[in-house]
Short mmCIF file of C-alpha atoms in Angstrom, two decimals:
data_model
loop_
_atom_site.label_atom_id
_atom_site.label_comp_id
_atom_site.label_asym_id
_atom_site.label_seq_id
_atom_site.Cartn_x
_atom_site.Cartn_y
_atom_site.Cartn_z
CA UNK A 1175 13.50 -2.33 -5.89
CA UNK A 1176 16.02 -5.38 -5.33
CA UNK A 1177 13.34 -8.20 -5.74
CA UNK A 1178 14.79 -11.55 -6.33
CA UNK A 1179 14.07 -13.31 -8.83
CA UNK A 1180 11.58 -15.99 -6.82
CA UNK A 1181 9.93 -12.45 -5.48
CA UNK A 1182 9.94 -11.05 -9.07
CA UNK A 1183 8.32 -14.60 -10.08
CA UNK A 1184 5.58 -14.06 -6.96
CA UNK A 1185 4.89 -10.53 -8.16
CA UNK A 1186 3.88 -11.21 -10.98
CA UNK A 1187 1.71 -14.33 -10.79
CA UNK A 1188 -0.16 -12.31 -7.95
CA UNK A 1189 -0.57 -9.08 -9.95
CA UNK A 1190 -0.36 -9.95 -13.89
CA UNK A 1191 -1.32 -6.37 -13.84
CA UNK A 1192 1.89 -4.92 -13.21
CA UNK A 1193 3.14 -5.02 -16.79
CA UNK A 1194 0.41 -2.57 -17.72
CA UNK A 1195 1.70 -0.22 -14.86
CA UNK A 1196 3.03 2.75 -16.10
CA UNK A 1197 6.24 3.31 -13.89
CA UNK A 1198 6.59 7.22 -13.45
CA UNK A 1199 2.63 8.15 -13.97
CA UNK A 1200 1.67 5.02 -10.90
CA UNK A 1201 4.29 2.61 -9.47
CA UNK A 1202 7.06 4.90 -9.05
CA UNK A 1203 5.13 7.62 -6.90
CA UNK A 1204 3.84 5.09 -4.78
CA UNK A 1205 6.81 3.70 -3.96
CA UNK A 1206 8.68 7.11 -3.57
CA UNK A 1207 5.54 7.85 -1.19
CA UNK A 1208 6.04 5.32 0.78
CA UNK A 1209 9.99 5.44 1.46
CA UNK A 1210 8.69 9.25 2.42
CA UNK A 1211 6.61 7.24 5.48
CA UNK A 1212 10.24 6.32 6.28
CA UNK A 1213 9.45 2.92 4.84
CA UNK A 1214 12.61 1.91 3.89
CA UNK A 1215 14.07 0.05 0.33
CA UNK A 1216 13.64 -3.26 1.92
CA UNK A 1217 10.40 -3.19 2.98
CA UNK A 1218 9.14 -1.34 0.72
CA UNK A 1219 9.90 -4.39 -1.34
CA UNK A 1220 8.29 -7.35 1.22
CA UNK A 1221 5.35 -4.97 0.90
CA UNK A 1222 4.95 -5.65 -3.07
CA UNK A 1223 5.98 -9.01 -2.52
CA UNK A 1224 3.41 -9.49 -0.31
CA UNK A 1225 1.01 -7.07 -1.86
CA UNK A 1226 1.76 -6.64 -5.61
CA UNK A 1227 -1.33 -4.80 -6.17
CA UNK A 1228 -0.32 -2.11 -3.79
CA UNK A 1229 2.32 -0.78 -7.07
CA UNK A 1230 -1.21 -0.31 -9.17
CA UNK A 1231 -2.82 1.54 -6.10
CA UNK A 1232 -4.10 5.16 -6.93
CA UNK A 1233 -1.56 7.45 -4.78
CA UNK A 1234 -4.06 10.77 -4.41
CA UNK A 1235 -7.19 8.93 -4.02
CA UNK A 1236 -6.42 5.74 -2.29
CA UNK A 1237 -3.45 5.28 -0.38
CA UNK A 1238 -3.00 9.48 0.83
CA UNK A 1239 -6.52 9.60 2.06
CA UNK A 1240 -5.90 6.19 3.98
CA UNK A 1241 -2.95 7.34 5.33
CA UNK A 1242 -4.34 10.45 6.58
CA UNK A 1243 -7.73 8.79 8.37
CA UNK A 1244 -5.16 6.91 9.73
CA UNK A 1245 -3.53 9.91 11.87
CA UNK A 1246 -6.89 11.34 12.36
CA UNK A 1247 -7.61 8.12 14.09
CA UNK A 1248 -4.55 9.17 16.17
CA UNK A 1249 -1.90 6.14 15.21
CA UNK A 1250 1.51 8.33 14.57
CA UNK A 1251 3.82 7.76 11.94
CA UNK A 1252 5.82 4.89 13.32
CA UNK A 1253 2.68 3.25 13.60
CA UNK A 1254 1.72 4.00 10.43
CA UNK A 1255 4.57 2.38 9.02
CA UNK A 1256 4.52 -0.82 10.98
CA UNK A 1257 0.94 -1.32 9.54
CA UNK A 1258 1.58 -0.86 6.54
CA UNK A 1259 4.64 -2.80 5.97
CA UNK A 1260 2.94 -5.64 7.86
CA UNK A 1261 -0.51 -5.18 6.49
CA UNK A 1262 0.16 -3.35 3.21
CA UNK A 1263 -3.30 -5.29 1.85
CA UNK A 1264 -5.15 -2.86 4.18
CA UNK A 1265 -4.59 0.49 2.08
CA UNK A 1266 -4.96 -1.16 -1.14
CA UNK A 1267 -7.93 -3.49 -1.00
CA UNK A 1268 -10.46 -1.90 1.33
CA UNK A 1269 -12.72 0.64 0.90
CA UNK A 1270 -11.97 3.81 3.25
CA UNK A 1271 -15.40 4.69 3.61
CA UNK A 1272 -17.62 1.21 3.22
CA UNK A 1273 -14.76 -0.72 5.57
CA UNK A 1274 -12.53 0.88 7.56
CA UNK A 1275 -14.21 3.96 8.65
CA UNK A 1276 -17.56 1.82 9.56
CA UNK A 1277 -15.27 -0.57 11.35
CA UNK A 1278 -13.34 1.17 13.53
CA UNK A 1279 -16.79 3.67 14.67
CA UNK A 1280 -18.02 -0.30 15.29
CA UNK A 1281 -15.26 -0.68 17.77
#
């Protein structure tokens, strides 16, 4: 991913976690996923350095359906992506359906 070493260092403090990622069955897809958002390398990486977690995050049943409510709330993909790489916390840690959903019919 091109972390530097002080990121590397960040990563893992946050998210001890990661070594018992397994790379091609969790952390890999996800980040293939989201360079197919048109996230690109680099932010792809600030988002793990911001949000390590997000490299543990269950691709079909967390982050996909997230992304999709998203649309359905109408933001397009551009927008998509700017949340995300600025927020990445938001399609990790909170529950579609007990946070987001009841927030946004709140607005």
């Amino acid at each position: 991913l091109g972390l530097s070493e002080l990121e590397v260092r960040k990563v893992v403090v946050a998210f001890p976690g990661v070594f018992r990622q397994r790379l091609e069955e969790t952390s890999k897809p996800v980040v293939m996923w989201l360079k197919g958002l048109g996230i690109d390398d680099s932010q792809v990486a600030d988002m793990i350095t911001k949000f390590p977690q997000l490299i543990g995050c269950r691709l079909e049943e967390n982050l996909k359906p997230t992304v999709r409510w998203l649309k359905e709330v109408g933001l397009d993909d551009s927008q998509v992506a700017k949340m995300l790489t600025t927020h990445p916390h938001l399609i990790g840690s909170y529950s579609l359906e007990k946070t987001l959903k009841p927030r946004v019919q709140w607005l």
